Coordinates of C-alpha atoms in Angstrom, one line a residue:
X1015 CA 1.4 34.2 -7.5
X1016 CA -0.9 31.3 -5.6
X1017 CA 1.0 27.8 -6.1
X1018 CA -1.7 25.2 -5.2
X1019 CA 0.1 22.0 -4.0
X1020 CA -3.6 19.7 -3.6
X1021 CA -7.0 20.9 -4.6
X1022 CA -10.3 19.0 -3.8
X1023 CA -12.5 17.9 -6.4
X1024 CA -15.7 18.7 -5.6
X1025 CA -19.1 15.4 -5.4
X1026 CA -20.6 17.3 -8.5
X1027 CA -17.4 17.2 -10.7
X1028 CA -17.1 13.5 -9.8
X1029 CA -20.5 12.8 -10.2
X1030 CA -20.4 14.7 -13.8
X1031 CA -17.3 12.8 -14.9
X1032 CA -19.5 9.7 -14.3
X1033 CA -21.5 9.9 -17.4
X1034 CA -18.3 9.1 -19.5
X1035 CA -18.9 5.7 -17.9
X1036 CA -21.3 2.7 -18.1
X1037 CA -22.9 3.4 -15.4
X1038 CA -26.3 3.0 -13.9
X1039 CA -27.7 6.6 -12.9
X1040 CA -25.6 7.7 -10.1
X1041 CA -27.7 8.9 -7.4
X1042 CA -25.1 10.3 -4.6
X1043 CA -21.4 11.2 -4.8
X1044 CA -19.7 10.9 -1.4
X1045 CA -16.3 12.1 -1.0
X1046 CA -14.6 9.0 1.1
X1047 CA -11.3 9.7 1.7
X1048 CA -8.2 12.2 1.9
X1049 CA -4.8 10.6 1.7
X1050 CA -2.2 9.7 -1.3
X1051 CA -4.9 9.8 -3.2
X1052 CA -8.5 11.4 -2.7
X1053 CA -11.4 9.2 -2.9
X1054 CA -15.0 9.0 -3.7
X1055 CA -18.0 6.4 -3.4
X1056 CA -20.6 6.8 -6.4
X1057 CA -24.1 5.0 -5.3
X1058 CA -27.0 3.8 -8.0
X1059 CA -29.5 2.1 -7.1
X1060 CA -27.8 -1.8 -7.4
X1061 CA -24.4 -1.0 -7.0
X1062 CA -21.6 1.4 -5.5
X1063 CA -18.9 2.7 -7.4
X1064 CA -15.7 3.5 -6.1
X1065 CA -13.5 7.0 -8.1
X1066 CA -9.9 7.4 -7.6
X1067 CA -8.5 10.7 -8.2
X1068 CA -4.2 10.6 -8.0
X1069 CA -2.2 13.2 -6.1
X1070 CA -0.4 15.4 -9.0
X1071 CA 2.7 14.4 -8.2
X1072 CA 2.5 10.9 -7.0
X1073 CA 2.0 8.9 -9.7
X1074 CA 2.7 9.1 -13.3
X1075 CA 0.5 8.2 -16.2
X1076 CA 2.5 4.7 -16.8
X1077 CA 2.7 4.2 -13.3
X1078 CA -0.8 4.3 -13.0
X1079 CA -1.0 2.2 -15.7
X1080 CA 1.0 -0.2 -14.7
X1081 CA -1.4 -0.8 -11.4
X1082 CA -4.2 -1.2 -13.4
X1083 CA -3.2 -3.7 -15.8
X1084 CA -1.7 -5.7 -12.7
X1085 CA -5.3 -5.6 -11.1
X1086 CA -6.2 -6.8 -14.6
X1087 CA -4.0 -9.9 -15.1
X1088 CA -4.7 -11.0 -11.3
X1089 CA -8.3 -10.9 -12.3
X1090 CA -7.7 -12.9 -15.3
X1091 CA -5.9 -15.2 -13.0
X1092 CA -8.6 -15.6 -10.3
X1093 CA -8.0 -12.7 -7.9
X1094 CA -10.9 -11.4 -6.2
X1095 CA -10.0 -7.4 -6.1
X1096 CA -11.9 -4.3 -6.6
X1097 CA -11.0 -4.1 -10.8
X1098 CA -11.1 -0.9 -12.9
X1099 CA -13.8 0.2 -15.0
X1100 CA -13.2 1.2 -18.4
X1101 CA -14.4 4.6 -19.9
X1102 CA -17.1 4.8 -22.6
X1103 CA -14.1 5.4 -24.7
X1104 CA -12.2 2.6 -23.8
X1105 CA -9.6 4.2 -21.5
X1106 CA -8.7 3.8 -18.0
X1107 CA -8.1 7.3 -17.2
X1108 CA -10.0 10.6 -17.0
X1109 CA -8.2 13.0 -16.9
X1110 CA -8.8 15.8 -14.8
X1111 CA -7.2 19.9 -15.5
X1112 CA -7.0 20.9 -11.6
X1113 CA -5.3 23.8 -10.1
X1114 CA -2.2 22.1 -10.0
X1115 CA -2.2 20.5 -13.0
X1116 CA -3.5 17.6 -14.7
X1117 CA -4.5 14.5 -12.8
X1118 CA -5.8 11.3 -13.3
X1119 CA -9.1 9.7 -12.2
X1120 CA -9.9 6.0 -12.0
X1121 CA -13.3 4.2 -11.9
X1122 CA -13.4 0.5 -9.9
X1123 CA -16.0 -1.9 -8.9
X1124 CA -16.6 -1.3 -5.1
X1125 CA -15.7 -4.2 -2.7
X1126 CA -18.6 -5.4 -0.9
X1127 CA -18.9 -6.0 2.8
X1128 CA -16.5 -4.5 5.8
X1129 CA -13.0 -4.3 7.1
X1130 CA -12.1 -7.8 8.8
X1131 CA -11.4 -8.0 12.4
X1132 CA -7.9 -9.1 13.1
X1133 CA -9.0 -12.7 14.5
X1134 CA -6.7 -16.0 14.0
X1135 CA -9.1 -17.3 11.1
X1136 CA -8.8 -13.7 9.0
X1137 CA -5.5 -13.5 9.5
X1138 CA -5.3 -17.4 7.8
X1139 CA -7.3 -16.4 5.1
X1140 CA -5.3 -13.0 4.5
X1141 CA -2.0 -15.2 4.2
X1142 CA -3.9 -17.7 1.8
X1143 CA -5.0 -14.4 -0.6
X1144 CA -1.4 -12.8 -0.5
X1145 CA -0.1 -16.2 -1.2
X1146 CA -2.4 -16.4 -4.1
X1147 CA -2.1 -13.4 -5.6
X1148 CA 2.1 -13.9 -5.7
X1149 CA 1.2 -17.4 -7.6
X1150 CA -1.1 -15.6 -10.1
X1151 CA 1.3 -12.6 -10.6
X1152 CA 4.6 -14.8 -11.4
X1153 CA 3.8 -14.6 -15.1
X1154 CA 3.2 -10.6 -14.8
X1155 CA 5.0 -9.0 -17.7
X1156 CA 4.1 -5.4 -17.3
X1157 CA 3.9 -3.2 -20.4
X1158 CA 4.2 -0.3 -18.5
X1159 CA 6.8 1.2 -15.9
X1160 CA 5.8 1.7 -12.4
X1161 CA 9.3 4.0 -11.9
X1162 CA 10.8 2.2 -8.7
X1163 CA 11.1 -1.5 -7.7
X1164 CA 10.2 -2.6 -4.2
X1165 CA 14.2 -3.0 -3.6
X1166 CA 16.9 -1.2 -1.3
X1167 CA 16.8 1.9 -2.8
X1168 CA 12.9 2.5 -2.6
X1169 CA 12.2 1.4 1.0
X1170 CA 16.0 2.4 3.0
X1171 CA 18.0 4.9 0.6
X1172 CA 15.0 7.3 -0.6
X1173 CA 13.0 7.2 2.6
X1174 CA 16.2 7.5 4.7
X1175 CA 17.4 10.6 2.5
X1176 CA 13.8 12.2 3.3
X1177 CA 13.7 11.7 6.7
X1178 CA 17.1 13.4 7.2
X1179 CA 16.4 16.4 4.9
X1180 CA 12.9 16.9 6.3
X1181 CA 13.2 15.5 10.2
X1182 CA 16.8 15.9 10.8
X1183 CA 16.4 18.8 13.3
X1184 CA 14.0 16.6 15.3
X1185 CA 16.4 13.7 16.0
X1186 CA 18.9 12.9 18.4
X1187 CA 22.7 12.0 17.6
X1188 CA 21.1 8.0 19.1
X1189 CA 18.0 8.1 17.0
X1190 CA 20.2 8.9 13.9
X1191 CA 22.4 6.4 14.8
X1192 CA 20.0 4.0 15.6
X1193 CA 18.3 4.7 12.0
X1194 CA 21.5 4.5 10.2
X1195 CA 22.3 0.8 12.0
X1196 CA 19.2 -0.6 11.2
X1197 CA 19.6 0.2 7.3
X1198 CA 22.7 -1.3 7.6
X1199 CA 21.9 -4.2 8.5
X1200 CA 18.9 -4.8 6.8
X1201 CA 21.1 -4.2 3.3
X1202 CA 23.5 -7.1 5.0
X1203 CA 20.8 -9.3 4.8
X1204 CA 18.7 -8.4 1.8
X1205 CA 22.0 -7.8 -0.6
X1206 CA 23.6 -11.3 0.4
X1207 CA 20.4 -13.6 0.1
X1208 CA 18.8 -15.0 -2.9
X1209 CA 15.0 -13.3 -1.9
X1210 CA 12.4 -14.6 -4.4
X1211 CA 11.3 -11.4 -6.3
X1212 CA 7.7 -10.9 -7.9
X1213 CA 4.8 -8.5 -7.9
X1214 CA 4.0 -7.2 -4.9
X1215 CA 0.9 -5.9 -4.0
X1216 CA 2.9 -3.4 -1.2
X1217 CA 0.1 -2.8 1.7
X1218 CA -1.1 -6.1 2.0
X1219 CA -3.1 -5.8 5.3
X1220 CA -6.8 -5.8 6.9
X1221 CA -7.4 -2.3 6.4
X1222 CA -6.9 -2.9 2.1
X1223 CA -9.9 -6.0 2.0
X1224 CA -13.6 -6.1 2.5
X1225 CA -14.7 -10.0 3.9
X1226 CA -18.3 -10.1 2.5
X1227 CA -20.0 -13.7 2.9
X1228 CA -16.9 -15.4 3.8
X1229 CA -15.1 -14.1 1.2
X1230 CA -11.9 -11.9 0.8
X1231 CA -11.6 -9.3 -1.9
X1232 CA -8.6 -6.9 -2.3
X1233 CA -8.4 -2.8 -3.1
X1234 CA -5.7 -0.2 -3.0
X1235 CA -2.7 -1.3 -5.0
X1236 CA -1.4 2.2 -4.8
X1237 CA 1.7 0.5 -3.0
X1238 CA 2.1 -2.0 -5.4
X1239 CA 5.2 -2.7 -7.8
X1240 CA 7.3 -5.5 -8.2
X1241 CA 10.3 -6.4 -5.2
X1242 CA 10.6 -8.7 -2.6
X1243 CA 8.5 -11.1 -1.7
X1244 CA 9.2 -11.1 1.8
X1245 CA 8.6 -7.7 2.0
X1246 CA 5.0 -8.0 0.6
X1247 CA 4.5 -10.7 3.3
X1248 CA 6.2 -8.6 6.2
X1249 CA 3.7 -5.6 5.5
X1250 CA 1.0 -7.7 7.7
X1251 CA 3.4 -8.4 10.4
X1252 CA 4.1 -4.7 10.4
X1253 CA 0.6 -3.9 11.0
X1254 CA -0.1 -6.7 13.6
X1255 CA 2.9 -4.9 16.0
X1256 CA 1.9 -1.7 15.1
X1257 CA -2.2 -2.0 15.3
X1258 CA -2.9 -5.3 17.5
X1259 CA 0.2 -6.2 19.3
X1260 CA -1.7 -8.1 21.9
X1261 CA -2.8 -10.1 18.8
X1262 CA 0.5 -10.0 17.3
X1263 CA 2.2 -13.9 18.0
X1264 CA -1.5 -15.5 17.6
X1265 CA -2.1 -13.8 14.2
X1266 CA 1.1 -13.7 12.4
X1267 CA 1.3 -17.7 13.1
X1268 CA -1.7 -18.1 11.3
X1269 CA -1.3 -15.9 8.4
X1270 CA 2.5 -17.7 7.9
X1271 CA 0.3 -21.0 8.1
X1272 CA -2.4 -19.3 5.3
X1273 CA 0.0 -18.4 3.2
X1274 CA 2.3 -21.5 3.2
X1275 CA -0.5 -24.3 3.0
X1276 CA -1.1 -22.2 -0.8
X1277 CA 2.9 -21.2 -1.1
X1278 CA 5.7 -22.4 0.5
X1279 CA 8.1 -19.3 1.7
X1280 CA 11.8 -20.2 1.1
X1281 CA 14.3 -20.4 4.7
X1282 CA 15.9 -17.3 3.0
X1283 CA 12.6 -14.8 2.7
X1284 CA 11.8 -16.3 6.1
X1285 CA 14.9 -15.4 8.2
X1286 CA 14.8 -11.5 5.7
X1287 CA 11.5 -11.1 7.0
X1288 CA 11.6 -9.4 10.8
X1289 CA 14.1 -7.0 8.7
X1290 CA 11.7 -6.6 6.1
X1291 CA 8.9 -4.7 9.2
X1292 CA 12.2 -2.2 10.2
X1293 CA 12.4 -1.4 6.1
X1294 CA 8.6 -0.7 6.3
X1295 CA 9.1 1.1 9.3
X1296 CA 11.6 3.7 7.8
X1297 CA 9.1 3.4 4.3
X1298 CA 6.5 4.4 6.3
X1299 CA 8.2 7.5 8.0
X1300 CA 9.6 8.9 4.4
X1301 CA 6.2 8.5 3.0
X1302 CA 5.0 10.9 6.3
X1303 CA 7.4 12.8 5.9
X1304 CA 7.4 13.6 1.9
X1305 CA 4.4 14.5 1.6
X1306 CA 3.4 17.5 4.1
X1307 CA 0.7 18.6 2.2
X1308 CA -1.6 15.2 3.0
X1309 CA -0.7 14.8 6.9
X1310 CA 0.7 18.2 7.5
X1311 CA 4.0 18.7 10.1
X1312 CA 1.8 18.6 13.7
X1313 CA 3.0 14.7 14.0
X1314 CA 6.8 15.4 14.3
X1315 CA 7.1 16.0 18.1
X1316 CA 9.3 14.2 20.5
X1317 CA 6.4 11.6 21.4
X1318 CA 5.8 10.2 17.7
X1319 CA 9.7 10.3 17.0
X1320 CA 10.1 8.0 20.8
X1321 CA 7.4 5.7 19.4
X1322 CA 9.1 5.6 16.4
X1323 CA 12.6 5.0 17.5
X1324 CA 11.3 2.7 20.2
X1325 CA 10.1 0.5 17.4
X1326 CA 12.8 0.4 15.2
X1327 CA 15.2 -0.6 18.2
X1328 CA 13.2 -3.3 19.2
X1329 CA 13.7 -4.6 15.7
X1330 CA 17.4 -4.2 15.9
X1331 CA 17.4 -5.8 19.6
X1332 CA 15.6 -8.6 17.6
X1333 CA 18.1 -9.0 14.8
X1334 CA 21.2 -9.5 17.3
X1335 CA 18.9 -11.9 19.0
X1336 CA 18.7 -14.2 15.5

């Protein structure tokens, strides 16, 4: 018997699937890009398109659900983000019988323009959008359940559990001890501080906006559920150290300065928030490591588990500076 863990849709299905849409004549189906979830890039003649298909697997109906109506009320509220496109039929989702099993496509509006360069001024006006879309969201009463919260038990306990089921053989008794130290104190801090909590949108960086004319606009709230602020805020300082550390002081300084001249960040979220990047970190490694099937088992080797654990200790080294 074959099991199939992750088929590939093929451009036709997609472009097919498109006529269940109000939709200009679609006149190329690209497949874009592989990860958590595949996706495609449907072009008319005014406008592109952008078609989401989810990982069986990943994310529930409601969960998906639940993203899409948050998308919704922040665009009710203001937000500039790539927004879902309703089906002729007035549903969200297409569903789609794969290998696999079923799985659920999405339709959104395609974000105009290009990445943003990490520069002090885009890193300002990234902090001013995240600070803005926490303002709009604090009224968010979902009607669906996105199944986890952005809490302890979704970025430390689970991650933590798959890392040591999955990469245990490829750590050293320091690195596990290292990993084990840095949870700990991370919960010291989180579980005795009074953290504002909120939606999130949960990857919150340069690589999920488009800057077209000046202007920001948001996608891929794949991440998203509702936790702690700080956390939401810490995702770009994450990415700064990992992706442009030379950038790293210049940048965050600026984005902090964004976001507070819209919302000010209490001295609690503020001092959680270098603890918040080592909880990211170990996110980020469970994520890798649960799901072999997108990245494969080639990237745990010695050198990526050094970087790694090089990382996370210069956190810890940074919380017994504090």
């Amino acid at each position: 018997m074959i099991h199939i863990k992750h088929s590939l849709i093929g451009e036709q299905t997609i472009q097919d699937l498109a006529h269940d849409y109000e939709l200009p004549e679609v006149t190329e189906c690209l497949f874009l890009a592989r990860g958590l979830n595949d996706t495609y890039v449907l072009k008319t003649e005014k406008d592109n398109y952008i078609f989401r298909v989810y990982r069986k697997g990943w994310r529930e109906e409601d969960a998906i659900l639940f993203e899409l109506e948050a998308i919704e009320f922040a665009q009710h509220e203001g937000i500039h983000s790539s927004v879902p496109i309703k089906r002729k039929d007035g549903q969200h989702l297409t569903k789609i019988e794969a290998p696999e099993g079923t799985r659920f496509g999405v339709m959104f509006t395609y974000s105009k323009g290009e990445r943003p360069e990490i520069t002090e001024e885009n890193s300002g006006r990234i902090g001013r959008a995240l600070a803005n879309l926490h303002n709009a969201t604090d009224r968010f009463k979902p009607s669906y359940s996105r199944g986890y919260e952005l809490n302890i038990n979704h970025l430390l306990k689970a991650p933590v559990g798959i890392v040591m089921k999955r990469l245990g053989h490829a750590l050293t008794e320091e690195q596990e001890t290292l990993l084990h130290e840095a949870v700990s104190k991370v919960k010291e801090v989180v579980e005795n501080k009074e953290l504002s909590y909120g939606f999130c949108h949960g990857d919150f960086h340069n690589f999920n906006f488009h800057l077209h004319d000046g202007n920001l606009e948001a996608f891929d709230y794949d991440c998203c559920g509702v936790g702690y602020r700080a956390y939401d805020i810490a995702v770009f300082w994450w990415n700064l150290k990992n992706n442009y550390p030379q950038q790293e002081k210049t940048c965050w300084r600026s984005f902090l300065n964004g976001y507070e001249s819209v919302r000010e960040i209490s001295e609690a979220d503020k001092k959680a928030l270098p603890y918040f990047v080592a909880a990211r970190r170990i996110w980020f490694m469970g994520i890798l490591a649960a799901n072999e099937d997108v990245w494969g088992r080639a990237w745990i080797n010695g050198q990526n588990m050094n970087h790694f654990f090089g990382q996370l200790a210069s956190d810890v080294r940074g919380f017994k500076e504090k």
